[in-house]
Coordinates of C-alpha atoms and ligand atoms in Angstrom, one line a residue:
X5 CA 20.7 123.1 -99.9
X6 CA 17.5 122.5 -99.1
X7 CA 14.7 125.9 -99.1
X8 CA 12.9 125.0 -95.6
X9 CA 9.2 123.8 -95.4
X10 CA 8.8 125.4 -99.3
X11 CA 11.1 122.6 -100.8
X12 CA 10.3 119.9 -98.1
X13 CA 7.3 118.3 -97.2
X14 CA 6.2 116.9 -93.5
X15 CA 6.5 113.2 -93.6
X16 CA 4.1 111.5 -91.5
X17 CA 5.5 107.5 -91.2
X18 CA 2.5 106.7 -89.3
X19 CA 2.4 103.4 -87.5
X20 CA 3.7 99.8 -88.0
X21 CA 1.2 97.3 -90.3
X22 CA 0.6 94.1 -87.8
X23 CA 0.9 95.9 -84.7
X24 CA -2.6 94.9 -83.3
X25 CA -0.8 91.3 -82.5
X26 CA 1.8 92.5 -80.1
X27 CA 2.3 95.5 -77.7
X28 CA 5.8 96.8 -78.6
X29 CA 5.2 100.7 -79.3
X30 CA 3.1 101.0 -82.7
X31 CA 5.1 104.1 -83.9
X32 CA 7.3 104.4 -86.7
X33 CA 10.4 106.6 -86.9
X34 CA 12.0 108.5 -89.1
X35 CA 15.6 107.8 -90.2
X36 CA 18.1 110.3 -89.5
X37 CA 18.8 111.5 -93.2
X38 CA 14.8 112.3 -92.9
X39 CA 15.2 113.8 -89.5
X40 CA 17.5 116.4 -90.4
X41 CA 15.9 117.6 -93.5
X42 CA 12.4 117.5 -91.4
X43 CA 14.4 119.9 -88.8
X44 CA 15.5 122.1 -91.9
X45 CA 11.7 122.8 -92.2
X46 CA 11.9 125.1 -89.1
X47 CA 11.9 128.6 -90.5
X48 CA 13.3 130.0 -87.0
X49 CA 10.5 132.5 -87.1
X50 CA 11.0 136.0 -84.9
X51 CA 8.5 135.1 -82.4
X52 CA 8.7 131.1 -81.9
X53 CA 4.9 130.3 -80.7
X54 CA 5.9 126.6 -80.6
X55 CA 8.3 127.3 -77.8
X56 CA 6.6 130.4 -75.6
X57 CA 3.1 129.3 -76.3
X58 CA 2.5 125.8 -77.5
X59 CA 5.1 123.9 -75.2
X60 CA 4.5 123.6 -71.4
X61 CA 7.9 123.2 -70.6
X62 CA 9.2 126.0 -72.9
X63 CA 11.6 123.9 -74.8
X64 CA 14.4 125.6 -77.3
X65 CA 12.5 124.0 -80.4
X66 CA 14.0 126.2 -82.7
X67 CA 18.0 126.1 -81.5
X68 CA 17.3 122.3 -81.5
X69 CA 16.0 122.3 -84.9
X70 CA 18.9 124.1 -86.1
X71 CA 21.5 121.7 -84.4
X72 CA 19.9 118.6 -85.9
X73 CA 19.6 120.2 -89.2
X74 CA 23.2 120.9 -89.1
X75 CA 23.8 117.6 -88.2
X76 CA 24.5 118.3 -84.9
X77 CA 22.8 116.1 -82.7
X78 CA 24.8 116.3 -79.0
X79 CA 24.1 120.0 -79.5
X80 CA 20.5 119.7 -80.0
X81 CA 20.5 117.3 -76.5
X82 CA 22.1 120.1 -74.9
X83 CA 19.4 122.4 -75.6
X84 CA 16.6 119.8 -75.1
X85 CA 17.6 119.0 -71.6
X86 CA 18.0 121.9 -70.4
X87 CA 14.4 122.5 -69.9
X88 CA 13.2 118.7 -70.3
X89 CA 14.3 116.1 -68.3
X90 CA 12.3 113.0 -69.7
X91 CA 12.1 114.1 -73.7
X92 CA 12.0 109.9 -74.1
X93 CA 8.4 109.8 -72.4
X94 CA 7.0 112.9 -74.3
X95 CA 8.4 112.5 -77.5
X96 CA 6.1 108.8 -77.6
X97 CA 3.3 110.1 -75.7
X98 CA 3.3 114.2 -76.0
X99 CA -0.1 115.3 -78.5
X100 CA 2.7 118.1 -79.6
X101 CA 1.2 120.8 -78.2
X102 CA 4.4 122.8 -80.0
X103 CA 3.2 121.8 -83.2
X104 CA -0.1 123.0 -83.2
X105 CA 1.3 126.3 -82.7
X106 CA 4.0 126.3 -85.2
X107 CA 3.9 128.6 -87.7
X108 CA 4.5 126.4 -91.0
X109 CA 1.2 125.1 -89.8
X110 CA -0.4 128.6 -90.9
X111 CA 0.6 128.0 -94.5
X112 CA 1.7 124.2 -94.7
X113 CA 2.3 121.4 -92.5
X114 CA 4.0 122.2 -89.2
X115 CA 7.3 120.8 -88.3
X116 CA 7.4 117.0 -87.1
X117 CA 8.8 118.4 -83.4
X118 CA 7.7 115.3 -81.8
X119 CA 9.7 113.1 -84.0
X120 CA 12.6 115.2 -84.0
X121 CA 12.6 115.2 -80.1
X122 CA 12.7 111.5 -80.4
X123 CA 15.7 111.4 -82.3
X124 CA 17.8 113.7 -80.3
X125 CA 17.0 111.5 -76.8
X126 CA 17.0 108.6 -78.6
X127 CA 20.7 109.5 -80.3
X128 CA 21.9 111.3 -76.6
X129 CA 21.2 107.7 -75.5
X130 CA 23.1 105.9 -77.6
X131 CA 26.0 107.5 -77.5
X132 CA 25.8 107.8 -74.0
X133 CA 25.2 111.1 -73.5
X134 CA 23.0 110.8 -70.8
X135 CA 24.2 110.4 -67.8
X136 CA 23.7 110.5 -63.9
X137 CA 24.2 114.1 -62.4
X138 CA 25.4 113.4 -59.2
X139 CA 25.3 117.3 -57.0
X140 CA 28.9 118.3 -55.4
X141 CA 27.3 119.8 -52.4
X142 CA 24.0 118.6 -50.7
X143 CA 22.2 120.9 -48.5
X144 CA 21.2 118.4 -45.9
X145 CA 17.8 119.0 -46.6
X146 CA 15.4 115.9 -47.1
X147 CA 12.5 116.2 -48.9
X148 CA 9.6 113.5 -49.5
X149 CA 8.1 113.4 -53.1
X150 CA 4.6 110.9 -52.8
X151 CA 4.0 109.6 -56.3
X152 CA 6.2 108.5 -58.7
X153 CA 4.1 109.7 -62.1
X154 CA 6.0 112.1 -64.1
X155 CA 5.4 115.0 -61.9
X156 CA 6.7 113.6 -58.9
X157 CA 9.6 112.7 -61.1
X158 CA 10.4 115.7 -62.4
X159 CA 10.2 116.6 -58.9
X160 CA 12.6 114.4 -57.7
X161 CA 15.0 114.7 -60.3
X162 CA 15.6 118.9 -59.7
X163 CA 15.2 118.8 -56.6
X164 CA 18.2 115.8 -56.0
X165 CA 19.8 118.1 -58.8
X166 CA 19.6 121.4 -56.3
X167 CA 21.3 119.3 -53.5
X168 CA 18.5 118.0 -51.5
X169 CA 18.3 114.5 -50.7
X170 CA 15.2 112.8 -52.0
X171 CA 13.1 110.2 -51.3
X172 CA 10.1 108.9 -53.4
X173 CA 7.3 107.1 -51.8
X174 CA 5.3 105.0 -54.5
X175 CA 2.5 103.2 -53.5
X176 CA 2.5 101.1 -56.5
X177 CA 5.2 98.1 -56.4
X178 CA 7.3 100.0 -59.1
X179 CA 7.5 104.2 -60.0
X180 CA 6.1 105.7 -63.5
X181 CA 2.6 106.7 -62.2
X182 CA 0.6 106.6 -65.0
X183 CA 3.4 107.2 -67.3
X184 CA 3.6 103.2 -66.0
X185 CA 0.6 102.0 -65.1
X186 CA -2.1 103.8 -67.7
X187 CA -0.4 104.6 -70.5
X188 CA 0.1 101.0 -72.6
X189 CA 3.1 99.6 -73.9
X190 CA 2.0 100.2 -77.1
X191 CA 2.7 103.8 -77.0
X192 CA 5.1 103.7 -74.5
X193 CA 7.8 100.9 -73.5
X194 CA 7.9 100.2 -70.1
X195 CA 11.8 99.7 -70.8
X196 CA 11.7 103.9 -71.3
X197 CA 10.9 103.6 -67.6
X198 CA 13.9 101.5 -66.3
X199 CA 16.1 103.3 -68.5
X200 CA 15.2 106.4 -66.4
X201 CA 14.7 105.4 -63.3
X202 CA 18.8 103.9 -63.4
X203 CA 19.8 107.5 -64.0
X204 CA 18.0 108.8 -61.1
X205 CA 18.9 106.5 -58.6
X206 CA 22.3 106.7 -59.9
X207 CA 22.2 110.6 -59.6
X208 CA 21.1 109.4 -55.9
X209 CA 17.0 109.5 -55.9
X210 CA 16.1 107.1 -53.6
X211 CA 12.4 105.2 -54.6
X212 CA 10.5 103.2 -51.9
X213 CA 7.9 101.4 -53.4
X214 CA 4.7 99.7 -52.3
X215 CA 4.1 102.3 -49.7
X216 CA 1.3 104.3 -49.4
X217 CA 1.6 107.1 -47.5
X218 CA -1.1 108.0 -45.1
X219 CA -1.8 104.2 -44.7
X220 CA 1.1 101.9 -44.5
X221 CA 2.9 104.8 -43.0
X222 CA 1.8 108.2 -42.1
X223 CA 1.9 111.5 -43.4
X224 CA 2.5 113.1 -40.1
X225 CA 5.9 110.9 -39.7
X226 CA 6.5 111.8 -43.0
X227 CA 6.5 115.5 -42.0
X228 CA 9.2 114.9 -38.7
X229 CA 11.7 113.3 -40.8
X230 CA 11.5 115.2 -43.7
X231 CA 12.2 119.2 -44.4
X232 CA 9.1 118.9 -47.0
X233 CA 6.5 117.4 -48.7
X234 CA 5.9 117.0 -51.9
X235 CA 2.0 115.6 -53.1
X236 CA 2.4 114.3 -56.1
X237 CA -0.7 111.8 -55.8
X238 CA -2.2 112.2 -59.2
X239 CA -6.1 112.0 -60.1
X240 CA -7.1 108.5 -58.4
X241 CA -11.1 109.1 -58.5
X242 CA -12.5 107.7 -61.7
X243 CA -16.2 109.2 -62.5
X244 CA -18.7 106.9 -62.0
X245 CA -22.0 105.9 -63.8
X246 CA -25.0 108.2 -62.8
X247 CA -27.3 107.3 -60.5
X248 CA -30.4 107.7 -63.1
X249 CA -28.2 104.5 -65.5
X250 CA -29.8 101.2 -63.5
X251 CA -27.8 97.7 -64.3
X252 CA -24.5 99.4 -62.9
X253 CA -23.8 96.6 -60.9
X254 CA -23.7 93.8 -63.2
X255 CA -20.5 91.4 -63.3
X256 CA -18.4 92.8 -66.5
X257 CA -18.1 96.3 -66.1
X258 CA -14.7 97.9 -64.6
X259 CA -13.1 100.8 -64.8
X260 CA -10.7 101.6 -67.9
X261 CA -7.5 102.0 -65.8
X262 CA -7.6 98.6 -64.5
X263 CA -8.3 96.7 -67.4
X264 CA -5.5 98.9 -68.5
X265 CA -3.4 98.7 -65.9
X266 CA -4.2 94.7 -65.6
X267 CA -2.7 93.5 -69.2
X268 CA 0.5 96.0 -68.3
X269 CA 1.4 94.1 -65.3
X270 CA 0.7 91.2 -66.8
X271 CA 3.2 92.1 -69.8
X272 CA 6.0 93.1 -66.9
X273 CA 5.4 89.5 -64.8
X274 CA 3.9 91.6 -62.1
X275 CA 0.9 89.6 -62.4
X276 CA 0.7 85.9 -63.9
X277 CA -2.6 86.2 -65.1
X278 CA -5.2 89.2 -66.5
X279 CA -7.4 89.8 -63.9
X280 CA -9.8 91.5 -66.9
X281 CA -9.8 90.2 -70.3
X282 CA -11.3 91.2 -73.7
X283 CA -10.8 87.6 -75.2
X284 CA -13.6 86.7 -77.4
X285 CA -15.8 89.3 -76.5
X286 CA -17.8 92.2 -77.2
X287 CA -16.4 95.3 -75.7
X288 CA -18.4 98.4 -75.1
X289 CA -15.9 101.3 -74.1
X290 CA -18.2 104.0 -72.5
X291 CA -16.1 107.4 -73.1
X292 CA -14.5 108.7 -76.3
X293 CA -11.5 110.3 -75.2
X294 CA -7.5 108.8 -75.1
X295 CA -8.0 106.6 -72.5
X296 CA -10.7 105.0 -74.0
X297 CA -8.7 104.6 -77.4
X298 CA -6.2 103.2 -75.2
X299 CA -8.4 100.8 -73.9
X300 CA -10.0 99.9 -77.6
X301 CA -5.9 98.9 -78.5
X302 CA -5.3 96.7 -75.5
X303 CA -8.8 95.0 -76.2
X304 CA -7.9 94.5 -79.9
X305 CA -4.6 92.9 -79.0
X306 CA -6.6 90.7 -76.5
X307 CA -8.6 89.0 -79.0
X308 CA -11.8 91.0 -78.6
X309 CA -15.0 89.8 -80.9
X310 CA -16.2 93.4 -81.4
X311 CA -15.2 97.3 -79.8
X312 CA -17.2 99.8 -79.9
X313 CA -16.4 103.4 -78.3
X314 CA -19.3 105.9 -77.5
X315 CA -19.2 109.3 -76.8
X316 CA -22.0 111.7 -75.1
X317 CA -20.4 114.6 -77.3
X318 CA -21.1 115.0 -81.3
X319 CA -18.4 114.3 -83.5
X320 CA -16.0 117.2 -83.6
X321 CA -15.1 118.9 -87.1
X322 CA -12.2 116.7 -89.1
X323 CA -10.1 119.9 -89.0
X324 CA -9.7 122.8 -86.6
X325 CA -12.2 124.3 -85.6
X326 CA -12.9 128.4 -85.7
X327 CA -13.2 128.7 -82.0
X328 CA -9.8 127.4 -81.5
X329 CA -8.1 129.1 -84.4
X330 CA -3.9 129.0 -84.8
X331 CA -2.0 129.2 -82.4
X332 CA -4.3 127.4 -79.7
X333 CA -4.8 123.6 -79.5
X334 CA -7.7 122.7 -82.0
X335 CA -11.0 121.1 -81.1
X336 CA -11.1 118.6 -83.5
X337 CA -11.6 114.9 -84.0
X338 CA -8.8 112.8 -82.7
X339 CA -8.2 109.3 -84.4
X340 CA -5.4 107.3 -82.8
X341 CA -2.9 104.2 -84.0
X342 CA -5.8 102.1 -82.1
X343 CA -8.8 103.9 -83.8
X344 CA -7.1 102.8 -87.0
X345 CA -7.1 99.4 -86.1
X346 CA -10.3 98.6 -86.0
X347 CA -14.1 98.9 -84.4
X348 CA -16.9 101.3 -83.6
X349 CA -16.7 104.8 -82.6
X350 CA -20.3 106.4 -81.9
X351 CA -21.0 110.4 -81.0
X352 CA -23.9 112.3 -79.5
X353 CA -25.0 109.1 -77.7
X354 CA -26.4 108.8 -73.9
X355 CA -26.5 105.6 -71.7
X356 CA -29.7 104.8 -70.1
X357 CA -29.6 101.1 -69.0
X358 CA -26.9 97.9 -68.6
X359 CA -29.0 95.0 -68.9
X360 CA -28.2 91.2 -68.2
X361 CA -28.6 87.9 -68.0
X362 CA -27.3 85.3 -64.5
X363 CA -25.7 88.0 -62.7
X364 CA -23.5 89.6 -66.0
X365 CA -24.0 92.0 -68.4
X366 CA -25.2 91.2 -71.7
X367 CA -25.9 94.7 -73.4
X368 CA -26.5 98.6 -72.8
X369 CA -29.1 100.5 -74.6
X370 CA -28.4 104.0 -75.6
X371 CA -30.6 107.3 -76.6
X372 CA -29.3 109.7 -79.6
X373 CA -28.5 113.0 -78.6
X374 CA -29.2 116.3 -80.6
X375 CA -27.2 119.0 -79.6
X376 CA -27.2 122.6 -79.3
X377 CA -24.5 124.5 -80.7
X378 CA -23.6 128.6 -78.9
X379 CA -22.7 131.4 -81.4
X380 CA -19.1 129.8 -81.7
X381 CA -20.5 126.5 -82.9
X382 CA -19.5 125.0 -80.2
X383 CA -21.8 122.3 -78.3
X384 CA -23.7 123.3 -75.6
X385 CA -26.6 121.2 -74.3
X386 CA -28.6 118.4 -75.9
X387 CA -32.3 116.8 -76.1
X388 CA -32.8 113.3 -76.4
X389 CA -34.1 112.1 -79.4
X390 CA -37.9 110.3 -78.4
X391 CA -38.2 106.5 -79.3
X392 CA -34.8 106.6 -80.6
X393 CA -33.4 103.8 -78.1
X394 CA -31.1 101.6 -79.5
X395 CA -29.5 98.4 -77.4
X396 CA -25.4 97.3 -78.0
X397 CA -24.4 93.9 -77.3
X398 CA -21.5 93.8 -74.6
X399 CA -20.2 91.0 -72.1
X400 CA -17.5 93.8 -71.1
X401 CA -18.5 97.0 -70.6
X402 CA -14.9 100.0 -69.4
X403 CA -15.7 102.9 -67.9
X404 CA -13.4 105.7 -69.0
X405 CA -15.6 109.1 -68.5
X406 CA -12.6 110.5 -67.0
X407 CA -11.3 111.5 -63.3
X408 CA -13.1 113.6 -60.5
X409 CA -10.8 114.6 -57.8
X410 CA -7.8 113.4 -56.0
X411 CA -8.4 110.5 -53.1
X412 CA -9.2 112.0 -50.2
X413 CA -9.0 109.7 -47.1
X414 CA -5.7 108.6 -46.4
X415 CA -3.1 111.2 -47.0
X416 CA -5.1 114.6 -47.7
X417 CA -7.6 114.0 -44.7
X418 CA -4.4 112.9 -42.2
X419 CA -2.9 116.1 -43.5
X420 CA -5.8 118.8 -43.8
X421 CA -4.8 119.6 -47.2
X422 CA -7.7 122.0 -48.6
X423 CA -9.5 120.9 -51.6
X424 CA -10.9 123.2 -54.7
X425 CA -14.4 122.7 -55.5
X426 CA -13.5 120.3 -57.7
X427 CA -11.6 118.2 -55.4
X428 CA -8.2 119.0 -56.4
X429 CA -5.4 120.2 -54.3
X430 CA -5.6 124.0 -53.6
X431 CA -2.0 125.7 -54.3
X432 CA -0.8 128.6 -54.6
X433 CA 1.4 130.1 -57.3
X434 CA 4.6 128.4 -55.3
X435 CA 2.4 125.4 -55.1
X436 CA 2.5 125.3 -50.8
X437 CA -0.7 123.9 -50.0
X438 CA -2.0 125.3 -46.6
X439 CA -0.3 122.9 -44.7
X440 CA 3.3 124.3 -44.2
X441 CA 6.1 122.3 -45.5
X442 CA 3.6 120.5 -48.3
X443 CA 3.7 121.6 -51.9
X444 CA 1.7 119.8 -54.5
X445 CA 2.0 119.4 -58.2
X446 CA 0.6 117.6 -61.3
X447 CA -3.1 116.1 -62.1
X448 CA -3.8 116.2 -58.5
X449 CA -3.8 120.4 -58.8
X450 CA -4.5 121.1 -62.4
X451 CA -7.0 117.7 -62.7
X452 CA -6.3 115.2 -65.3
X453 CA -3.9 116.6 -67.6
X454 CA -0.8 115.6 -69.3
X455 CA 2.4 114.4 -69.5
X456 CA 4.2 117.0 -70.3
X457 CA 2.4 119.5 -68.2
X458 CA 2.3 117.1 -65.3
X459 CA 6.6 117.3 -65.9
X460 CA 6.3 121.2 -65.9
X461 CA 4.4 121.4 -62.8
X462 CA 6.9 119.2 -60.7
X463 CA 9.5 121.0 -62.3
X464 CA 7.7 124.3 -61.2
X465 CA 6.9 122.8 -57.8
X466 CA 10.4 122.2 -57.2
X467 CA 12.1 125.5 -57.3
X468 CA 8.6 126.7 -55.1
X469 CA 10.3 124.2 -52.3
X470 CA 13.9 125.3 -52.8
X471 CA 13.0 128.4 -52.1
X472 CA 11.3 127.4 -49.2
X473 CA 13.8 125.3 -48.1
X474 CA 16.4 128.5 -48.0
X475 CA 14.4 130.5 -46.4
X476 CA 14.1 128.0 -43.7
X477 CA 18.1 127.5 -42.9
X478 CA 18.4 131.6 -43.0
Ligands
FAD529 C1 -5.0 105.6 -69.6 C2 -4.3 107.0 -69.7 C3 -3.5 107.3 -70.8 C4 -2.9 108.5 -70.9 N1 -2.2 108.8 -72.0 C5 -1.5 109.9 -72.1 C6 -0.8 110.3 -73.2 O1 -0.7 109.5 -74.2 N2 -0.1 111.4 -73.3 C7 -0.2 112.3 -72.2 O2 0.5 113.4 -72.3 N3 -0.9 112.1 -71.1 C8 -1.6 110.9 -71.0 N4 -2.4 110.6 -69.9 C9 -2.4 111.6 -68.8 C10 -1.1 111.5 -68.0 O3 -0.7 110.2 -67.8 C11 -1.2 112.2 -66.7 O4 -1.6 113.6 -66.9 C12 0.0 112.2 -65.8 O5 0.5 110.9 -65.6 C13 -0.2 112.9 -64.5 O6 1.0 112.8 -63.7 P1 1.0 112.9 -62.2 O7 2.4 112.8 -61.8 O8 0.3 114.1 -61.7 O9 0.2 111.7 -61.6 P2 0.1 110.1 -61.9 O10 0.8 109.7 -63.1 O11 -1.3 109.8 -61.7 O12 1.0 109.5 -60.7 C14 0.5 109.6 -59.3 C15 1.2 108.5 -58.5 O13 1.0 108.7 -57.2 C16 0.8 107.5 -56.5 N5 0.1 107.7 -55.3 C17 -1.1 108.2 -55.1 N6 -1.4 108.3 -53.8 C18 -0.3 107.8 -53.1 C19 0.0 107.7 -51.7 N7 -0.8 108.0 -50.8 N8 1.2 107.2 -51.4 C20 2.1 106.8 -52.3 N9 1.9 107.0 -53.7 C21 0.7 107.5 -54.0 C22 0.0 106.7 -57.5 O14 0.1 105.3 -57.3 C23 0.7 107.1 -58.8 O15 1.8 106.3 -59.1 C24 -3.0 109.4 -69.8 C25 -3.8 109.1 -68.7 C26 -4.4 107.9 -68.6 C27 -5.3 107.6 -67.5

C-alpha cells in the first residue's frame, strides 16, 4: 500500500539520449507499473486547484488519478474525455498548467498529470476504446468551421457531436493548424493527427482542404449555404523586425514558422525538398520563447554549425518567482528537450543591425540591456548599456518575436468582422462576432495562446452556436 506523494517520489524520465539525429517525439514515458503508483501520489485534496484553476478545460484530474491508481484505466478514459476531446495532443504538447497548481507541489513535487494523461489515451487507444460517435438525430443545421488547428477542431467535433452537420475549410493542404504545421514532430507525431482526424470523419466531420476562405471561395457564399460560421483562423501575423534594425532585408532571414513548418512538410512528403535549411550553418534564432526553442531542435537535427537564441528579456529566476506564487503559472526560466541539446541562449540583449556580405547575411550585432525591475521584481524597462555592442556570426537569421494580430484582408475585411486594438477578433462572451451567424474562437480572439486553451475555446464556442442555432428554428 503505498502512503501517496509521502512514500513516492515524482519521477521525471526526461527525454531520449540521441534524439538530436531524428524527429520521432523526444519524450520518454513511464511504464504502467510507474504510472499507477505516480497516480497514487494524488492526495484528492478538498478543493482540487489542478482541476478548477490550473486546467483550461476543467478536466476530472483527481477521479482519473484514482481510476489509474486502482488500476483502472477504461475508467479513467471515461472521465478524461468527457471534458477533453484530444488528451493525445495535450498530453505531448500541454506545459501542464494542472500541475503547477497542484497541491503536492506546495510541499513536494506535484503529480506527473501530463504523463498520466498520456497513458490513459494512449491505453483507451489501444484497446480501442476510442471510437467514432456517430449522432442519432441531426438537426439539419450546417455549420462552417474555417481552420482546422485545435480550436476549430474542438469545434467541429461538438458541434457534429450536437447533431449539426459540419464542414471544415482548411486552407492548408491537410487539417491540424498549428497543432500540424508549427508544432515539430519532435514533440508531437504528425501520426497523432491522422489518428484523429479518422475518428472525426468517421463520426461524419467533413474536411475540405486547400481552401481559403475569403479567396478561393468567399465568405459571403459561405454564409448562404451555411446556418453559421465559425472563425477559427488562428494568429497568422508574425511581428516583424523594427523599423530602427537596418540590414532586414538581407537573403537568410525568415520567419520561424516556416523554417518550421518547411522541414515538417518535408518529413510528411508534402514537399520534396526544405525550402530553408540549417545545414552547416550558423543559426541566430531572434526570440527566446517556445517557438524559438522549437526552431533551435529542428536546426540541430538539420546539421546546424552553431545556434544561438537571444532574448530582449533578462533571464528569469530558475524557480518560481514571488509575483507568481502557488497556484498561478510561474514566471520562471523554461529550458526544453531542445535547449538540452545543445547551443547558446542569451538574455537582456537588443538587435541593432543585420550586416552582410553579396546580397546575404553574414552577422547581427547586439547591445546589452540593463533592466529595471518594479516593486514585485518584475522587469520593467531597460537602458542600453553604452559601447557595449557586440556582433554574432549568422548565415541564417529566424524571426520568432511572436504574433500580432489575425490576417485581415481576405476573410475578416469580406466579412466586417471588428477587430480589438490588438487586432484580434472581438467576441462576446458567446463568442458571436458582430456579424450575425459568425462566432470566433482560439488564438485569433485570445492572441497566441495554447493548445489546450485554444481546445477550450472551440469547445466553448460551440455550445455559444448551438444555442444560437435553437433559437433560430424556434
Ligand atoms: C511553433 C509553435 C509551437 C507551439 N508549441 C506549442 C506547444 O508545445 N504547446 C502548446 O500548448 N501550444 C503551442 N503553440 C501554440 C498553439 O499551437 C496555438 O495556441 C494553437 O494552435 C492555436 O489554435 P487555433 O485553432 O486558434 O489556431 P491555429 O492552430 O493557428 O489554426 C488556424 C488554422 O486556420 C487556417 N486558416 C487561416 N485562415 C484561413 C482561411 N481564410 N481559410 C481557411 N483556413 C484558414 C490556418 O491555415 C490554420 O490551419 C505553439 C505555437 C507555435 C507557433
Amino acid at each position: 500500500m503505498y502512503r501517496e506523494f509521502l512514500d513516492i517520489r515524482r519521477e521525471n524520465p526526461g527525454y531520449r539520449n540521441g534524439r538530436s539525429s531524428d524527429f520521432d517525439e523526444v519524450e520518454i514515458r513511464l511504464p504502467e507499473e510507474s504510472i499507477r503508483k505516480q497516480a497514487s501520489r494524488c492526495m484528492g485534496c478538498g478543493i482540487a486547484f489542478c482541476h478548477g484553476f490550473g486546467c483550461p478545460l476543467s478536466n476530472g484530474i483527481q477521479e482519473f488519478n484514482k481510476a489509474v491508481k486502482e488500476d483502472r484505466l477504461r475508467d479513467a478514459y471515461l472521465v478524461l474525455s468527457q471534458t477533453s476531446p484530444f488528451p493525445e495532443f495535450t498530453s505531448r504538447v500541454c506545459p501542464a498548467l494542472c500541475e503547477a497548481s497542484c497541491c503536492a507541489g506546495l510541499a513536494s513535487d506535484p503529480v506527473s498529470i501530463r504523463q498520466i494523461e498520456y497513458a490513459i489515451i494512449e491505453n483507451a487507444f489501444k484497446r480501442g476504446c476510442v471510437e467514432p460517435f456517430i449522432p442519432r438525430y441531426r438537426s439539419g443545421m450546417r455549420v462552417a468551421v474555417i481552420g482546422s488547428g485545435p480550436s476549430g477542431l474542438a469545434a467541429a467535433e461538438l458541434l457534429n457531436k450536437m447533431g449539426h452537420e459540419v464542414v471544415v475549410f482548411e486552407k492548408s493542404a491537410n487539417p491540424g493548424g498549428l497543432l500540424r504545421y508549427g508544432i515539430p514532430d519532435f514533440k508531437l507525431g504528425k501520426s497523432v493527427i491522422e489518428r484523429r482526424l479518422e475518428i472525426l470523419r468517421a463520426s461524419g466531420v467533413t474536411f475540405e482542404c486547400g481552401v481559403e476562405i475569403g479567396s478561393d471561395i468567399s465568405a459571403q457564399y459561405l454564409r448562404r449555404k451555411f446556418n453559421a460560421l465559425c472563425v477559427c483562423v488562428g494568429t497568422q501575423m508574425p511581428r516583424t523586425l523594427g523599423k530602427d534594425v537596418s540590414g532586414a532585408s538581407f537573403g537568410g532571414i525568415h520567419y520561424a514558422l516556416d523554417f518550421l513548418s518547411s522541414q515538417i512538410k518535408f518529413n510528411s512528403g508534402e514537399i520534396s525538398e526544405l525550402q530553408i535549411t540549417a545545414k552547416d550553418k550558423n543559426v541566430l534564432i531572434v526570440g527566446g520563447g517556445d517557438t524559438g526553442s522549437d526552431c533551435m531542435g529542428t536546426a540541430f537535427r538539420q546539421g546546424a554549425k552553431s545556434v544561438t537564441q537571444v532574448e530582449i528579456m533578462p533571464e528569469p529566476p530558475e524557480c518560481r518567482h514571488s509575483s507568481t506564487p502557488w497556484p498561478m503559472w510561474p514566471y520562471m526560466k523554461r529550458t526544453s528537450s531542445s535547449h538540452l541539446e545543445g547551443g547558446n541562449r542569451l538574455w537582456s540583449v537588443n538587435l541593432k543591425s543585420i550586416e552582410g556580405k553579396s546580397g546575404n547575411v553574414r552577422s547581427a550585432t547586439f547591445a546589452h540591456c540593463d533592466w529595471n525591475f518594479d516593486s514585485n521584481g518584475r522587469p520593467s524597462g531597460f537602458t542600453e548599456r553604452q559601447n557595449g555592442n557586440f556582433k554574432i556570426e549568422a548565415d541564417l537569421i529566424l524571426l520568432s518575436m511572436g504574433f500580432v494580430g489575425v490576417k485581415k484582408k481576405g476573410l475578416i475585411e469580406e466579412l466586417g468582422i471588428m477587430l480589438t486594438p490588438r487586432s484580434m477578433i472581438s467576441a462576446a462572451a458567446d463568442f458571436s462576432t458582430n456579424i450575425g451567424g459568425v462566432f470566433a474562437a482560439g488564438d485569433s480572439v485570445s492572441g497566441p495562446s495554447l493548445v489546450v486553451r485554444a481546445i477550450r475555446s472551440g469547445r466553448d464556442m460551440a455550445l455559444g452556436v448551438d444555442s444560437y442555432l435553437k433559437k433560430a428554428t424556434k
